[in-house]
Amino acid sequence: MIELFARPLADAFMQVGVYVAVMVALFGWLRWRYGDRVTDHLTLRPRLGPLVGAVLGVSPGCGGAIILMPLYARGKVSFGTVVAALAATMGDSSWVVIAADPVFALRIHALLFAVGLVTGYTVDLLGIDPANALPGRTRRSSRRRTAVPGYGASDPVPAYGASVPTGAASACPAARAGTDDRAGTPVARPASATLAVALPAGAEPGRPAGMSLVFWGLTMPAFLVSVPVVFHAVDQRRLTGALGGVDPYLALGCCGTLVALLIFAAGRGRFADDTVATASPSTRREALRHSAHEASFITVWVAVAYLGWQILSTTTGFDGSQLAFAGAAGVLVGALIGLIPGCAVQIVFTGIFVTGGLPVTTLVANAISQDGDALIPLAALRRRAAATATVITTVPALLVGLGLLVLLR
């Protein structure tokens, strides 16, 4: 029973969760420390858009790609910049690959960067911009001012992030929703409200600070145990014997996964905690809280993949070779699964690859096709652009996957 249930749960935290936590915390600190400096320079040099988009997209997690979405809605960056970020991002599933095999992760992320760069510049070269967000290409409907109570017919609608008189906001459904109903033009909420475009209402439930403290309190000793055990620097049996028969790897791993599950449940089981706000945390405490939630989110879904795979392979003898994940069919399956928004399914899919259930060509197709959580704020702001972007990223996913299939034969 231990090998069937406890071991996969411990492995999820000790082989993936602790490393994800350390790296997510590092990136969270960098976002808190440097904020929007990269994107500020981007708005001054629009021709560098796809390059910066690919850089932000290829960074582990979803935060880099997410911060570009409101910039596109405000006409600050091109659609090619958005596509470059979405094609380059592997979302939160990138943490799973990095924790399992850093060298392979470096290779696949270099490939994703190149694909995102080429795809982004190609989109801009072809002039594709479904939302016509850039100045000079505004849709006819967006040029017609929408009457907002508290403003004259000729008055400009406030810019994204600006304040709206309280009376106007309460009387206008579009102002309350954050967008103009007809043109899709972002309209800010009252100064007393926070504009949340990435997730539906109620997507930021309170999470007790103590849960994050417990998570980090477990992560530190777990990391110290995991590194020598995972890299075979110490004999796990000797370590267990020295502690009176208590296996620290198994104990810390199961406890870590349990705490991650509690944090995940406290977040109402949502698929992610990535929003425009959390992509650039304002305090170190906020960065650590978000890092604990993101690492817990990944740990839970990796545990689902590990546990499911262990039960399936143990009870049926199934080893993955029976699935149609090899060859051209596998590339197609990986690309199609990448169309599913969010990171949960992609993390499980990548977890199956880590356990040896998928070929690399299938993973590459999925990595290019998936858009992580960044597609959610884009869909909230520009639904047509989001649909177009996720279809576009499927094209290089199929081409690169099939090309690798030929090269690796």
GROMACS .gro file of C-alpha atoms in nm:
model
  409
    1MET     CA    1   0.000   0.000   0.000
    2ILE     CA    2   0.289   0.233   0.072
    3GLU     CA    3   0.438   0.185  -0.274
    4LEU     CA    4   0.095   0.212  -0.437
    5PHE     CA    5  -0.036   0.524  -0.262
    6ALA     CA    6   0.216   0.691  -0.030
    7ARG     CA    7   0.520   0.674  -0.258
    8PRO     CA    8   0.363   0.863  -0.553
    9LEU     CA    9   0.230   1.131  -0.317
   10ALA     CA   10   0.573   1.170  -0.157
   11ASP     CA   11   0.747   1.177  -0.496
   12ALA     CA   12   0.514   1.453  -0.617
   13PHE     CA   13   0.634   1.685  -0.340
   14MET     CA   14   0.994   1.568  -0.301
   15GLN     CA   15   1.080   1.533  -0.671
   16VAL     CA   16   0.876   1.823  -0.808
   17GLY     CA   17   0.705   2.034  -0.542
   18VAL     CA   18   1.009   2.147  -0.342
   19TYR     CA   19   1.205   2.246  -0.653
   20VAL     CA   20   0.904   2.422  -0.801
   21ALA     CA   21   0.857   2.611  -0.474
   22VAL     CA   22   1.217   2.733  -0.467
   23MET     CA   23   1.212   2.844  -0.832
   24VAL     CA   24   0.866   3.001  -0.814
   25ALA     CA   25   0.972   3.197  -0.504
   26LEU     CA   26   1.281   3.320  -0.690
   27PHE     CA   27   1.078   3.436  -0.989
   28GLY     CA   28   0.821   3.591  -0.757
   29TRP     CA   29   1.097   3.790  -0.588
   30LEU     CA   30   1.227   3.907  -0.926
   31ARG     CA   31   0.878   4.021  -1.029
   32TRP     CA   32   0.839   4.208  -0.700
   33ARG     CA   33   1.187   4.361  -0.727
   34TYR     CA   34   1.181   4.473  -1.089
   35GLY     CA   35   0.809   4.504  -1.162
   36ASP     CA   36   0.713   4.635  -1.507
   37ARG     CA   37   1.052   4.767  -1.617
   38VAL     CA   38   1.070   4.526  -1.911
   39THR     CA   39   0.723   4.609  -2.038
   40ASP     CA   40   0.780   4.982  -1.988
   41HIS     CA   41   1.072   4.964  -2.232
   42LEU     CA   42   0.863   4.746  -2.462
   43THR     CA   43   0.600   5.015  -2.516
   44LEU     CA   44   0.874   5.254  -2.631
   45ARG     CA   45   1.019   5.005  -2.884
   46PRO     CA   46   0.724   4.827  -3.048
   47ARG     CA   47   0.942   4.651  -3.308
   48LEU     CA   48   1.101   4.450  -3.028
   49GLY     CA   49   0.756   4.327  -2.925
   50PRO     CA   50   0.774   3.963  -3.042
   51LEU     CA   51   1.128   3.932  -2.904
   52VAL     CA   52   1.025   4.054  -2.560
   53GLY     CA   53   0.704   3.850  -2.584
   54ALA     CA   54   0.906   3.534  -2.645
   55VAL     CA   55   1.139   3.618  -2.354
   56LEU     CA   56   0.850   3.676  -2.115
   57GLY     CA   57   0.661   3.373  -2.244
   58VAL     CA   58   0.950   3.130  -2.214
   59SER     CA   59   1.009   3.224  -1.849
   60PRO     CA   60   0.874   2.944  -1.626
   61GLY     CA   61   0.516   2.981  -1.513
   62CYS     CA   62   0.246   3.203  -1.657
   63GLY     CA   63   0.324   3.543  -1.504
   64GLY     CA   64   0.548   3.668  -1.786
   65ALA     CA   65   0.289   3.605  -2.056
   66ILE     CA   66  -0.001   3.730  -1.843
   67ILE     CA   67   0.132   4.084  -1.800
   68LEU     CA   68   0.127   4.134  -2.180
   69MET     CA   69  -0.248   4.074  -2.219
   70PRO     CA   70  -0.379   4.406  -2.080
   71LEU     CA   71  -0.103   4.585  -2.273
   72TYR     CA   72  -0.240   4.438  -2.596
   73ALA     CA   73  -0.596   4.536  -2.502
   74ARG     CA   74  -0.476   4.895  -2.454
   75GLY     CA   75  -0.298   4.899  -2.789
   76LYS     CA   76   0.050   4.910  -2.636
   77VAL     CA   77   0.185   4.593  -2.799
   78SER     CA   78   0.114   4.408  -3.122
   79PHE     CA   79  -0.082   4.087  -3.165
   80GLY     CA   80   0.243   3.922  -3.273
   81THR     CA   81   0.384   4.001  -2.928
   82VAL     CA   82   0.093   3.818  -2.768
   83VAL     CA   83   0.126   3.519  -3.000
   84ALA     CA   84   0.503   3.503  -2.940
   85ALA     CA   85   0.442   3.485  -2.565
   86LEU     CA   86   0.169   3.221  -2.595
   87ALA     CA   87   0.372   3.003  -2.832
   88ALA     CA   88   0.683   3.029  -2.612
   89THR     CA   89   0.510   2.964  -2.281
   90MET     CA   90   0.482   2.620  -2.131
   91GLY     CA   91   0.282   2.754  -1.841
   92ASP     CA   92   0.316   2.597  -1.500
   93SER     CA   93   0.397   2.260  -1.657
   94SER     CA   94   0.745   2.401  -1.729
   95TRP     CA   95   0.820   2.365  -1.358
   96VAL     CA   96   0.753   1.991  -1.381
   97VAL     CA   97   1.007   1.947  -1.661
   98ILE     CA   98   1.267   2.168  -1.489
   99ALA     CA   99   1.238   1.972  -1.165
  100ALA     CA  100   1.260   1.636  -1.344
  101ASP     CA  101   1.542   1.710  -1.592
  102PRO     CA  102   1.699   2.059  -1.596
  103VAL     CA  103   1.915   1.989  -1.903
  104PHE     CA  104   1.620   1.869  -2.110
  105ALA     CA  105   1.417   2.163  -1.978
  106LEU     CA  106   1.681   2.404  -2.106
  107ARG     CA  107   1.664   2.247  -2.452
  108ILE     CA  108   1.287   2.250  -2.479
  109HIS     CA  109   1.266   2.608  -2.353
  110ALA     CA  110   1.525   2.717  -2.609
  111LEU     CA  111   1.310   2.554  -2.878
  112LEU     CA  112   0.997   2.724  -2.742
  113PHE     CA  113   1.173   3.061  -2.748
  114ALA     CA  114   1.274   3.016  -3.112
  115VAL     CA  115   0.925   2.904  -3.214
  116GLY     CA  116   0.761   3.192  -3.028
  117LEU     CA  117   0.999   3.444  -3.183
  118VAL     CA  118   0.943   3.325  -3.540
  119THR     CA  119   0.567   3.288  -3.498
  120GLY     CA  120   0.530   3.632  -3.340
  121TYR     CA  121   0.722   3.816  -3.610
  122THR     CA  122   0.538   3.620  -3.880
  123VAL     CA  123   0.202   3.727  -3.737
  124ASP     CA  124   0.309   4.093  -3.731
  125LEU     CA  125   0.455   4.068  -4.082
  126LEU     CA  126   0.122   3.935  -4.211
  127GLY     CA  127  -0.063   4.214  -4.032
  128ILE     CA  128  -0.286   3.982  -3.829
  129ASP     CA  129  -0.465   4.167  -3.549
  130PRO     CA  130  -0.820   4.040  -3.486
  131ALA     CA  131  -0.897   4.297  -3.218
  132ASN     CA  132  -0.737   4.585  -3.413
  133ALA     CA  133  -0.588   4.698  -3.086
  134LEU     CA  134  -0.300   4.904  -3.223
  135PRO     CA  135  -0.356   5.273  -3.296
  136GLY     CA  136  -0.456   5.341  -3.657
  137ARG     CA  137  -0.629   5.005  -3.694
  138THR     CA  138  -0.921   5.062  -3.458
  139ARG     CA  139  -1.247   4.895  -3.549
  140ARG     CA  140  -1.530   5.114  -3.673
  141SER     CA  141  -1.746   5.010  -3.379
  142SER     CA  142  -1.477   5.113  -3.131
  143ARG     CA  143  -1.463   5.464  -3.283
  144ARG     CA  144  -1.825   5.521  -3.186
  145ARG     CA  145  -1.819   5.647  -2.831
  146THR     CA  146  -2.042   5.465  -2.591
  147ALA     CA  147  -2.248   5.692  -2.372
  148VAL     CA  148  -2.139   5.646  -2.013
  149PRO     CA  149  -2.341   5.823  -1.743
  150GLY     CA  150  -2.134   6.103  -1.602
  151TYR     CA  151  -1.960   6.172  -1.938
  152GLY     CA  152  -2.067   6.366  -2.242
  153ALA     CA  153  -2.122   6.197  -2.575
  154SER     CA  154  -1.796   6.340  -2.707
  155ASP     CA  155  -1.594   6.276  -2.392
  156PRO     CA  156  -1.336   6.001  -2.417
  157VAL     CA  157  -1.398   5.683  -2.225
  158PRO     CA  158  -1.143   5.659  -1.942
  159ALA     CA  159  -0.827   5.464  -2.007
  160TYR     CA  160  -0.772   5.120  -1.865
  161GLY     CA  161  -0.694   5.157  -1.496
  162ALA     CA  162  -0.840   5.508  -1.462
  163SER     CA  163  -1.115   5.592  -1.218
  164VAL     CA  164  -1.482   5.640  -1.302
  165PRO     CA  165  -1.727   5.848  -1.101
  166THR     CA  166  -1.914   5.631  -0.856
  167GLY     CA  167  -2.252   5.724  -0.997
  168ALA     CA  168  -2.146   5.644  -1.350
  169ALA     CA  169  -2.008   5.306  -1.253
  170SER     CA  170  -2.318   5.204  -1.066
  171ALA     CA  171  -2.546   5.302  -1.353
  172CYS     CA  172  -2.349   5.147  -1.634
  173PRO     CA  173  -2.323   4.766  -1.658
  174ALA     CA  174  -2.024   4.799  -1.888
  175ALA     CA  175  -1.834   4.999  -1.629
  176ARG     CA  176  -1.912   4.744  -1.362
  177ALA     CA  177  -1.799   4.461  -1.590
  178GLY     CA  178  -1.476   4.636  -1.687
  179THR     CA  179  -1.540   4.648  -2.064
  180ASP     CA  180  -1.769   4.828  -2.306
  181ASP     CA  181  -2.040   4.581  -2.410
  182ARG     CA  182  -2.043   4.678  -2.776
  183ALA     CA  183  -1.686   4.768  -2.860
  184GLY     CA  184  -1.501   4.563  -2.604
  185THR     CA  185  -1.309   4.877  -2.501
  186PRO     CA  186  -1.171   4.846  -2.148
  187VAL     CA  187  -1.353   5.074  -1.905
  188ALA     CA  188  -1.221   5.117  -1.555
  189ARG     CA  189  -1.412   5.061  -1.236
  190PRO     CA  190  -1.449   5.311  -0.954
  191ALA     CA  191  -1.137   5.404  -0.766
  192SER     CA  192  -1.255   5.197  -0.475
  193ALA     CA  193  -1.262   4.880  -0.683
  194THR     CA  194  -0.979   4.676  -0.831
  195LEU     CA  195  -0.992   4.585  -1.198
  196ALA     CA  196  -0.967   4.204  -1.218
  197VAL     CA  197  -0.973   4.095  -1.579
  198ALA     CA  198  -0.802   3.760  -1.559
  199LEU     CA  199  -1.052   3.556  -1.366
  200PRO     CA  200  -1.421   3.561  -1.283
  201ALA     CA  201  -1.558   3.735  -0.977
  202GLY     CA  202  -1.469   3.564  -0.654
  203ALA     CA  203  -1.147   3.424  -0.796
  204GLU     CA  204  -0.935   3.565  -0.515
  205PRO     CA  205  -1.067   3.390  -0.207
  206GLY     CA  206  -0.887   3.451   0.118
  207ARG     CA  207  -0.615   3.207   0.208
  208PRO     CA  208  -0.490   3.198   0.567
  209ALA     CA  209  -0.134   3.324   0.593
  210GLY     CA  210  -0.061   3.035   0.829
  211MET     CA  211  -0.107   2.786   0.546
  212SER     CA  212   0.173   2.949   0.349
  213LEU     CA  213   0.396   2.952   0.656
  214VAL     CA  214   0.337   2.580   0.710
  215PHE     CA  215   0.411   2.513   0.345
  216TRP     CA  216   0.743   2.698   0.356
  217GLY     CA  217   0.822   2.542   0.694
  218LEU     CA  218   0.793   2.197   0.532
  219THR     CA  219   0.963   2.296   0.208
  220MET     CA  220   1.294   2.394   0.365
  221PRO     CA  221   1.370   2.063   0.543
  222ALA     CA  222   1.216   1.869   0.254
  223PHE     CA  223   1.454   2.039   0.012
  224LEU     CA  224   1.752   1.948   0.232
  225VAL     CA  225   1.641   1.583   0.234
  226SER     CA  226   1.534   1.569  -0.131
  227VAL     CA  227   1.857   1.692  -0.288
  228PRO     CA  228   2.089   1.418  -0.155
  229VAL     CA  229   1.823   1.146  -0.195
  230VAL     CA  230   1.710   1.234  -0.548
  231PHE     CA  231   2.066   1.278  -0.670
  232HIS     CA  232   2.178   0.956  -0.495
  233ALA     CA  233   2.431   1.132  -0.271
  234VAL     CA  234   2.308   0.936   0.033
  235ASP     CA  235   2.150   0.595   0.083
  236GLN     CA  236   1.788   0.649   0.180
  237ARG     CA  237   1.788   0.330   0.389
  238ARG     CA  238   2.079   0.454   0.599
  239LEU     CA  239   1.905   0.784   0.649
  240THR     CA  240   1.594   0.600   0.767
  241GLY     CA  241   1.796   0.382   1.002
  242ALA     CA  242   1.971   0.683   1.152
  243LEU     CA  243   1.633   0.833   1.239
  244GLY     CA  244   1.503   0.524   1.417
  245GLY     CA  245   1.314   0.375   1.125
  246VAL     CA  246   1.136   0.694   1.023
  247ASP     CA  247   1.172   0.759   0.649
  248PRO     CA  248   1.215   1.140   0.626
  249TYR     CA  249   1.166   1.133   0.249
  250LEU     CA  250   0.830   0.957   0.276
  251ALA     CA  251   0.713   1.151   0.583
  252LEU     CA  252   0.802   1.498   0.456
  253GLY     CA  253   0.677   1.415   0.106
  254CYS     CA  254   0.333   1.298   0.219
  255CYS     CA  255   0.297   1.588   0.462
  256GLY     CA  256   0.402   1.835   0.193
  257THR     CA  257   0.150   1.700  -0.055
  258LEU     CA  258  -0.122   1.710   0.213
  259VAL     CA  259  -0.047   2.075   0.293
  260ALA     CA  260  -0.043   2.155  -0.079
  261LEU     CA  261  -0.384   1.989  -0.108
  262LEU     CA  262  -0.518   2.199   0.182
  263ILE     CA  263  -0.392   2.519   0.017
  264PHE     CA  264  -0.542   2.407  -0.313
  265ALA     CA  265  -0.876   2.341  -0.139
  266ALA     CA  266  -0.861   2.677   0.040
  267GLY     CA  267  -0.834   2.830  -0.306
  268ARG     CA  268  -1.168   2.660  -0.386
  269GLY     CA  269  -1.000   2.417  -0.620
  270ARG     CA  270  -0.946   2.679  -0.887
  271PHE     CA  271  -0.720   2.584  -1.173
  272ALA     CA  272  -0.477   2.869  -1.110
  273ASP     CA  273  -0.397   3.180  -0.909
  274ASP     CA  274  -0.239   3.371  -1.195
  275THR     CA  275  -0.393   3.713  -1.255
  276VAL     CA  276  -0.269   4.046  -1.384
  277ALA     CA  277  -0.226   4.156  -1.022
  278THR     CA  278  -0.029   3.853  -0.899
  279ALA     CA  279   0.195   3.862  -1.206
  280SER     CA  280   0.356   4.169  -1.045
  281PRO     CA  281   0.328   4.134  -0.666
  282SER     CA  282   0.356   4.457  -0.469
  283THR     CA  283   0.512   4.308  -0.152
  284ARG     CA  284   0.746   4.024  -0.063
  285ARG     CA  285   0.473   3.869   0.153
  286GLU     CA  286   0.237   3.869  -0.140
  287ALA     CA  287   0.505   3.713  -0.361
  288LEU     CA  288   0.565   3.433  -0.109
  289ARG     CA  289   0.193   3.370  -0.063
  290HIS     CA  290   0.139   3.348  -0.436
  291SER     CA  291   0.447   3.128  -0.476
  292ALA     CA  292   0.315   2.887  -0.212
  293HIS     CA  293  -0.022   2.868  -0.386
  294GLU     CA  294   0.131   2.819  -0.732
  295ALA     CA  295   0.368   2.549  -0.607
  296SER     CA  296   0.081   2.379  -0.425
  297PHE     CA  297  -0.134   2.392  -0.736
  298ILE     CA  298   0.139   2.221  -0.939
  299THR     CA  299   0.215   1.967  -0.665
  300VAL     CA  300  -0.149   1.859  -0.643
  301TRP     CA  301  -0.185   1.798  -1.014
  302VAL     CA  302   0.151   1.622  -1.035
  303ALA     CA  303   0.035   1.402  -0.746
  304VAL     CA  304  -0.281   1.323  -0.943
  305ALA     CA  305  -0.069   1.223  -1.244
  306TYR     CA  306   0.178   1.019  -1.038
  307LEU     CA  307  -0.087   0.843  -0.832
  308GLY     CA  308  -0.310   0.772  -1.130
  309TRP     CA  309  -0.021   0.637  -1.332
  310GLN     CA  310   0.104   0.421  -1.044
  311ILE     CA  311  -0.239   0.267  -0.984
  312LEU     CA  312  -0.297   0.210  -1.354
  313SER     CA  313   0.042   0.054  -1.423
  314THR     CA  314   0.040  -0.159  -1.108
  315THR     CA  315  -0.309  -0.300  -1.144
  316THR     CA  316  -0.316  -0.349  -1.522
  317GLY     CA  317   0.047  -0.369  -1.634
  318PHE     CA  318  -0.015  -0.072  -1.864
  319ASP     CA  319   0.308   0.112  -1.949
  320GLY     CA  320   0.194   0.374  -2.201
  321SER     CA  321   0.308   0.196  -2.513
  322GLN     CA  322  -0.052   0.092  -2.578
  323LEU     CA  323  -0.163   0.454  -2.625
  324ALA     CA  324  -0.169   0.629  -2.961
  325PHE     CA  325   0.077   0.890  -2.833
  326ALA     CA  326   0.356   0.784  -3.069
  327GLY     CA  327   0.410   0.903  -3.424
  328ALA     CA  328   0.196   1.161  -3.604
  329ALA     CA  329  -0.109   1.067  -3.398
  330GLY     CA  330   0.079   1.155  -3.080
  331VAL     CA  331   0.179   1.495  -3.218
  332LEU     CA  332  -0.184   1.564  -3.308
  333VAL     CA  333  -0.306   1.455  -2.964
  334GLY     CA  334  -0.047   1.674  -2.789
  335ALA     CA  335  -0.138   1.978  -2.998
  336LEU     CA  336  -0.512   1.929  -2.945
  337ILE     CA  337  -0.473   1.889  -2.567
  338GLY     CA  338  -0.277   2.213  -2.575
  339LEU     CA  339  -0.595   2.390  -2.689
  340ILE     CA  340  -0.747   2.334  -2.344
  341PRO     CA  341  -0.708   2.663  -2.151
  342GLY     CA  342  -0.542   2.670  -1.811
  343CYS     CA  343  -0.256   2.466  -1.669
  344ALA     CA  344  -0.415   2.174  -1.484
  345VAL     CA  345  -0.455   1.935  -1.777
  346GLN     CA  346  -0.116   2.036  -1.916
  347ILE     CA  347   0.056   1.963  -1.583
  348VAL     CA  348  -0.099   1.615  -1.570
  349PHE     CA  349   0.003   1.558  -1.933
  350THR     CA  350   0.362   1.665  -1.860
  351GLY     CA  351   0.363   1.447  -1.547
  352ILE     CA  352   0.282   1.147  -1.766
  353PHE     CA  353   0.582   1.238  -1.984
  354VAL     CA  354   0.807   1.253  -1.678
  355THR     CA  355   0.697   0.902  -1.579
  356GLY     CA  356   0.788   0.776  -1.927
  357GLY     CA  357   0.437   0.755  -2.072
  358LEU     CA  358   0.483   1.001  -2.361
  359PRO     CA  359   0.740   1.048  -2.640
  360VAL     CA  360   0.922   1.381  -2.663
  361THR     CA  361   0.752   1.476  -2.991
  362THR     CA  362   0.412   1.463  -2.823
  363LEU     CA  363   0.535   1.679  -2.535
  364VAL     CA  364   0.688   1.937  -2.771
  365ALA     CA  365   0.364   1.968  -2.968
  366ASN     CA  366   0.172   2.014  -2.645
  367ALA     CA  367   0.423   2.266  -2.505
  368ILE     CA  368   0.397   2.490  -2.813
  369SER     CA  369   0.020   2.461  -2.846
  370GLN     CA  370  -0.070   2.526  -2.483
  371ASP     CA  371  -0.118   2.884  -2.366
  372GLY     CA  372  -0.125   2.831  -1.991
  373ASP     CA  373  -0.329   3.070  -1.781
  374ALA     CA  374  -0.237   3.369  -1.998
  375LEU     CA  375  -0.526   3.292  -2.235
  376ILE     CA  376  -0.778   3.360  -1.955
  377PRO     CA  377  -0.714   3.737  -1.915
  378LEU     CA  378  -0.686   3.774  -2.292
  379ALA     CA  379  -1.025   3.605  -2.336
  380ALA     CA  380  -1.173   3.837  -2.074
  381LEU     CA  381  -1.049   4.141  -2.265
  382ARG     CA  382  -1.057   4.030  -2.630
  383ARG     CA  383  -1.243   3.705  -2.690
  384ARG     CA  384  -1.186   3.701  -3.066
  385ALA     CA  385  -0.814   3.766  -3.025
  386ALA     CA  386  -0.787   3.486  -2.768
  387ALA     CA  387  -0.960   3.237  -2.998
  388THR     CA  388  -0.740   3.339  -3.292
  389ALA     CA  389  -0.420   3.322  -3.087
  390THR     CA  390  -0.483   2.972  -2.954
  391VAL     CA  391  -0.557   2.847  -3.306
  392ILE     CA  392  -0.243   3.012  -3.445
  393THR     CA  393  -0.015   2.853  -3.186
  394THR     CA  394  -0.148   2.510  -3.286
  395VAL     CA  395   0.002   2.549  -3.635
  396PRO     CA  396   0.371   2.566  -3.528
  397ALA     CA  397   0.296   2.297  -3.269
  398LEU     CA  398   0.200   2.054  -3.544
  399LEU     CA  399   0.481   2.162  -3.779
  400VAL     CA  400   0.757   2.141  -3.519
  401GLY     CA  401   0.623   1.819  -3.370
  402LEU     CA  402   0.608   1.648  -3.709
  403GLY     CA  403   0.949   1.788  -3.801
  404LEU     CA  404   1.103   1.644  -3.485
  405LEU     CA  405   0.932   1.317  -3.559
  406VAL     CA  406   1.115   1.298  -3.892
  407LEU     CA  407   1.450   1.409  -3.747
  408LEU     CA  408   1.441   1.164  -3.456
  409ARG     CA  409   1.369   0.857  -3.668
   0.00000   0.00000   0.00000
